[in-house]
Amino acid sequence: MSAPTPLPTDRSIVVTGGASGIGLAVTTLLLSEGVPVAVLDRDASALARLRDAHPGARLLAQEVSVTDAAAVDRAVERAAKELAPLWGVVTCAGIVRDRTILKMTEEDWRAVLDVNLSGTFFALRAGALRMKELGGGRMVAIASIVGLRGGFGQANYAASKAGVVAVVETAAREFGKHGITVNAIAPGFVRTPMTAKYGETLEEACKAESPLGTVCEPEDIARSVRYLLSPEAGHITGVVLRVDGGQAIGA
Ligand code: NAP
């Protein structure tokens, strides 16, 4: 057995939602290893902070909504041309609009499906179009344990994440012949700007559900993403990896 192989630095990785939370942790980890990273995010000020934090890095931070298929396609094309041929796509862009089913508006339903599910589909498709001629690559989509077990007040979010798993399993079948692996990570509660709005009560409840009794940080997810992007994970595809401190099985 030898030491882990470094990630390729002559190929680029696209990270959607890469300017905040889990995506930002992924971007930061990849840049620290010299991997060229293209971030697609809709938050202009977070993108500006990211650029400022990494002067001179091989970073292309683009303001794009993942709900716009043509814009995603252009942004991925630009990454492949201006940074390096694509090695991977990591989809982290996501939103929540929690309400119980009887109170959920059509707009709440559609907005979450549009970003979380359609946005993931558009990014994976745009990546595969460029990666299929390159002899292999990696795709990692951030799902959620809520997509595996439902979530009170989260019918839209749970459906979107269950859909992400279905897209991942389908893409794994379709892209395998090109040497592209496609996997999902299903986090439980992670401390990010998205979950900050829920306050400490949810954090404590989720901690109590975890056999480890700990709270997941974005860097914990980023390290798992990095593994699935690595050459060592070349025989893993179509998997949903729960990275949740055991939250889904319960304490
Ligand atoms: P976050 O801190 O809010 O980061 C998500 C990023 O995606 C933000 O910069 C957000 O911009 C961006 N984004 C939202 N809609 C977009 C769009 N249409 N196009 C491009 N970018 C868009 O959230 P996070 O907690 O890191 O979540 C990352 C992923 O992990 C999401 O898919 C989430 O569902 C999933 N996840 C999170 C947890 C958790 O506990 N945090 C658990 C399980 C799964 P705005 O700030 O402008 O919205």
Coordinates of C-alpha atoms and ligand atoms in Angstrom, one line a residue:
M1 CA 0.0 0.0 0.0
S2 CA 1.3 3.5 -0.9
A3 CA 0.3 6.9 0.3
P4 CA -2.9 8.4 -1.1
T5 CA -2.5 9.8 -4.7
P6 CA -2.8 13.6 -5.0
L7 CA -5.8 14.9 -6.9
P8 CA -4.9 15.8 -10.5
T9 CA -3.8 19.5 -10.8
D10 CA -3.9 19.6 -14.6
R11 CA -7.7 19.1 -14.6
S12 CA -10.3 21.4 -13.2
I13 CA -13.3 20.8 -10.9
V14 CA -16.6 22.7 -11.1
V15 CA -18.3 23.4 -7.7
T16 CA -21.8 24.7 -7.7
G17 CA -22.8 26.7 -4.6
G18 CA -19.1 26.9 -4.0
A19 CA -19.1 30.3 -2.4
S20 CA -20.8 29.3 0.9
G21 CA -21.1 26.6 3.5
I22 CA -20.3 23.1 2.2
G23 CA -19.4 24.2 -1.3
L24 CA -17.0 26.8 0.1
A25 CA -15.3 24.2 2.2
V26 CA -14.9 22.0 -0.9
T27 CA -13.5 24.9 -2.9
T28 CA -11.1 25.8 -0.2
L29 CA -9.8 22.3 0.2
L30 CA -9.3 21.8 -3.5
L31 CA -7.5 25.1 -4.0
S32 CA -5.2 24.2 -1.0
E33 CA -4.1 21.2 -3.1
G34 CA -3.5 23.2 -6.2
V35 CA -6.6 22.0 -8.1
P36 CA -8.0 24.5 -10.5
V37 CA -11.6 25.3 -9.4
A38 CA -14.6 26.8 -11.2
V39 CA -17.2 28.0 -8.8
L40 CA -20.8 28.6 -10.0
D41 CA -22.9 30.5 -7.4
R42 CA -25.6 33.1 -7.4
D43 CA -24.3 35.1 -4.4
A44 CA -22.2 37.9 -5.9
S45 CA -20.8 39.2 -2.6
A46 CA -19.8 35.7 -1.5
L47 CA -18.1 35.2 -4.8
A48 CA -16.2 38.5 -4.4
R49 CA -15.1 37.4 -0.9
L50 CA -13.9 34.1 -2.3
R51 CA -11.8 35.8 -5.0
D52 CA -10.3 38.2 -2.4
A53 CA -9.4 35.2 -0.2
H54 CA -7.4 33.4 -2.9
P55 CA -5.4 35.9 -4.9
G56 CA -3.4 34.2 -7.6
A57 CA -5.2 30.9 -7.2
R58 CA -6.4 29.0 -10.3
L59 CA -10.0 30.0 -9.4
L60 CA -12.8 31.0 -11.8
A61 CA -15.7 32.4 -9.7
Q62 CA -18.7 32.9 -11.8
E63 CA -22.1 34.4 -10.9
V64 CA -24.6 31.9 -12.3
S65 CA -27.9 30.4 -11.3
V66 CA -27.9 26.7 -11.6
T67 CA -31.6 26.9 -12.6
D68 CA -30.5 28.4 -15.9
A69 CA -29.4 25.4 -18.0
A70 CA -27.8 27.5 -20.8
A71 CA -25.8 29.7 -18.3
V72 CA -24.6 26.5 -16.5
D73 CA -23.5 25.1 -19.8
R74 CA -21.6 28.3 -20.7
A75 CA -19.9 28.5 -17.3
V76 CA -18.7 24.9 -17.5
E77 CA -17.4 25.4 -21.0
R78 CA -15.5 28.5 -19.8
A79 CA -14.0 26.5 -16.9
A80 CA -12.8 23.8 -19.3
K81 CA -11.3 26.4 -21.7
E82 CA -9.8 28.9 -19.3
L83 CA -8.7 26.7 -16.4
A84 CA -8.1 23.1 -17.5
P85 CA -10.0 20.1 -19.0
L86 CA -12.6 19.0 -16.5
W87 CA -11.9 16.3 -13.9
G88 CA -15.0 16.7 -11.8
V89 CA -18.3 18.3 -10.9
V90 CA -19.5 18.8 -7.3
T91 CA -23.0 20.0 -6.9
C92 CA -23.6 21.9 -3.6
A93 CA -26.0 24.7 -4.7
G94 CA -29.2 24.3 -2.7
I95 CA -32.0 26.1 -0.9
V96 CA -34.7 25.4 1.6
R97 CA -38.2 26.8 1.8
D98 CA -39.7 24.9 4.8
R99 CA -43.5 24.7 5.4
T100 CA -45.8 21.9 6.2
I101 CA -47.5 20.4 3.2
L102 CA -50.9 22.1 3.8
K103 CA -49.1 25.5 4.0
M104 CA -46.6 25.0 1.2
T105 CA -47.2 27.2 -1.8
E106 CA -46.7 26.2 -5.4
E107 CA -43.9 28.7 -5.5
D108 CA -42.2 27.1 -2.5
W109 CA -42.5 23.7 -4.1
R110 CA -41.2 24.7 -7.5
A111 CA -38.3 26.9 -6.3
V112 CA -36.7 24.1 -4.3
L113 CA -37.2 21.5 -7.0
D114 CA -35.8 23.9 -9.5
V115 CA -32.5 24.7 -7.7
N116 CA -31.8 21.4 -5.9
L117 CA -33.0 18.9 -8.5
S118 CA -33.0 20.6 -11.9
G119 CA -29.8 22.6 -10.9
T120 CA -28.0 19.3 -10.1
F121 CA -29.2 17.7 -13.3
F122 CA -28.0 20.7 -15.4
A123 CA -24.6 20.8 -13.8
L124 CA -24.0 17.0 -14.1
R125 CA -25.1 17.0 -17.7
A126 CA -22.9 20.0 -18.6
G127 CA -19.9 18.3 -17.0
A128 CA -20.5 14.9 -18.6
L129 CA -20.6 16.5 -22.1
R130 CA -17.0 17.8 -21.6
M131 CA -15.7 14.8 -19.5
K132 CA -16.8 12.0 -21.7
E133 CA -14.0 12.4 -24.2
L134 CA -11.3 12.7 -21.5
G135 CA -11.0 9.1 -20.3
G136 CA -12.6 9.5 -16.9
G137 CA -13.7 11.8 -14.1
R138 CA -15.7 12.2 -11.0
M139 CA -19.1 13.6 -10.0
V140 CA -20.3 14.2 -6.5
A141 CA -23.8 15.5 -5.7
I142 CA -24.7 16.7 -2.2
A143 CA -28.0 15.1 -1.3
S144 CA -29.3 14.9 2.3
I145 CA -30.5 12.2 4.8
V146 CA -33.9 14.1 4.5
G147 CA -34.1 12.7 0.9
L148 CA -33.8 9.2 2.4
R149 CA -36.3 9.5 5.3
G150 CA -38.4 12.7 4.7
G151 CA -38.3 15.7 6.9
F152 CA -41.1 17.4 8.8
G153 CA -42.0 20.6 6.9
Q154 CA -39.6 19.7 4.1
A155 CA -41.7 17.9 1.4
N156 CA -40.2 20.0 -1.3
Y157 CA -36.6 19.6 0.0
A158 CA -37.0 15.9 0.7
A159 CA -38.4 15.3 -2.8
S160 CA -35.6 17.3 -4.4
K161 CA -32.9 15.3 -2.6
A162 CA -34.6 11.9 -3.3
G163 CA -34.6 13.1 -6.9
V164 CA -30.9 13.9 -6.7
V165 CA -30.2 10.3 -5.6
A166 CA -32.2 9.0 -8.6
V167 CA -30.3 11.2 -11.0
V168 CA -27.0 10.1 -9.5
E169 CA -27.9 6.4 -9.8
T170 CA -29.0 6.9 -13.4
A171 CA -25.9 9.0 -14.3
A172 CA -23.7 6.4 -12.7
R173 CA -25.2 3.8 -15.1
E174 CA -25.0 6.1 -18.2
F175 CA -21.5 7.6 -17.7
G176 CA -19.7 4.5 -16.4
K177 CA -18.7 3.6 -20.0
H178 CA -16.8 6.9 -20.1
G179 CA -14.9 6.1 -16.9
I180 CA -16.9 8.7 -15.0
T181 CA -18.0 7.8 -11.5
V182 CA -21.1 9.5 -10.0
N183 CA -21.9 9.4 -6.3
A184 CA -23.9 11.3 -3.7
I185 CA -23.1 12.4 -0.2
A186 CA -26.1 12.6 2.2
P187 CA -25.2 14.8 5.1
G188 CA -27.3 15.2 8.3
F189 CA -27.2 18.6 10.0
V190 CA -24.2 20.6 9.0
R191 CA -23.3 24.0 10.6
T192 CA -23.5 26.4 7.6
P193 CA -25.2 29.7 6.7
M194 CA -28.2 27.6 5.5
T195 CA -28.8 26.1 8.9
A196 CA -27.8 29.2 10.9
K197 CA -31.3 30.5 10.4
Y198 CA -32.8 27.6 12.3
G199 CA -31.1 28.6 15.5
E200 CA -29.6 26.4 18.2
T201 CA -32.7 24.3 19.0
L202 CA -32.4 22.3 15.7
E203 CA -28.6 22.0 16.1
E204 CA -29.1 20.5 19.6
A205 CA -31.9 18.2 18.5
C206 CA -29.7 16.9 15.6
K207 CA -26.7 16.5 18.0
A208 CA -28.9 14.4 20.2
E209 CA -29.9 12.1 17.3
S210 CA -26.2 11.4 16.5
P211 CA -24.6 8.4 18.2
L212 CA -21.4 10.5 18.1
G213 CA -23.1 13.4 19.8
T214 CA -21.2 15.9 17.6
V215 CA -22.1 18.5 15.0
C216 CA -20.9 18.2 11.5
E217 CA -18.8 21.0 10.1
P218 CA -18.6 21.8 6.3
E219 CA -15.0 20.6 6.3
D220 CA -16.2 17.1 7.4
I221 CA -18.3 16.9 4.2
A222 CA -15.5 18.4 2.1
R223 CA -13.1 15.7 3.1
S224 CA -15.6 13.0 2.0
V225 CA -16.1 14.8 -1.3
R226 CA -12.4 14.9 -1.7
Y227 CA -12.2 11.1 -1.3
L228 CA -14.9 10.5 -3.9
L229 CA -13.0 12.8 -6.3
S230 CA -9.7 11.0 -5.7
P231 CA -8.1 8.4 -8.0
E232 CA -8.5 5.9 -5.1
A233 CA -12.3 6.1 -5.4
G234 CA -12.2 4.9 -9.0
H235 CA -14.2 1.8 -8.3
I236 CA -17.0 3.5 -6.4
T237 CA -20.0 4.6 -8.3
G238 CA -23.8 4.9 -7.8
V239 CA -23.3 5.1 -4.0
V240 CA -25.1 7.3 -1.5
L241 CA -22.6 7.9 1.3
R242 CA -24.2 9.1 4.5
V243 CA -21.9 11.5 6.3
D244 CA -24.1 12.3 9.2
G245 CA -22.5 11.2 12.4
G246 CA -25.0 8.4 12.4
Q247 CA -27.9 10.8 12.7
A248 CA -30.1 8.8 10.3
I249 CA -29.8 5.6 12.4
G250 CA -30.3 7.5 15.6
A251 CA -28.5 7.5 18.9
Ligands
NAP1 P1 -25.4 27.5 1.9 O1 -24.4 27.8 3.0 O2 -26.6 28.3 1.8 O3 -24.6 27.4 0.5 C1 -25.3 27.2 -0.7 C2 -24.8 28.1 -1.7 O4 -25.6 27.8 -2.9 C3 -25.1 29.6 -1.4 O5 -24.0 30.4 -1.8 C4 -26.3 29.9 -2.2 O6 -26.5 31.2 -2.6 C5 -26.0 29.0 -3.5 N1 -27.2 28.9 -4.3 C6 -28.5 28.8 -3.9 N2 -29.3 28.8 -5.0 C7 -28.5 28.8 -6.1 C8 -28.7 28.9 -7.5 N3 -29.9 28.9 -8.0 N4 -27.6 28.9 -8.3 C9 -26.3 29.0 -7.8 N5 -26.1 29.0 -6.5 C10 -27.1 28.9 -5.7 O7 -25.9 26.0 2.1 P2 -25.1 24.6 2.7 O8 -25.7 24.3 4.0 O9 -23.7 24.7 2.5 O10 -25.7 23.6 1.6 C11 -25.0 23.1 0.5 C12 -25.7 21.8 0.0 O11 -25.7 20.9 1.1 C13 -27.2 22.1 -0.3 O12 -27.5 21.3 -1.5 C14 -27.9 21.6 0.9 O13 -29.2 21.2 0.5 C15 -27.1 20.4 1.3 N6 -27.2 20.0 2.6 C16 -27.0 20.8 3.6 C17 -27.2 20.4 5.0 C18 -26.9 21.3 6.1 O14 -27.3 20.9 7.3 N7 -26.3 22.5 6.0 C19 -27.6 19.1 5.2 C20 -27.8 18.2 4.1 C21 -27.6 18.7 2.9 P3 -27.6 32.0 -1.6 O15 -26.9 32.3 -0.3 O16 -27.8 33.3 -2.4 O17 -28.8 31.2 -1.5

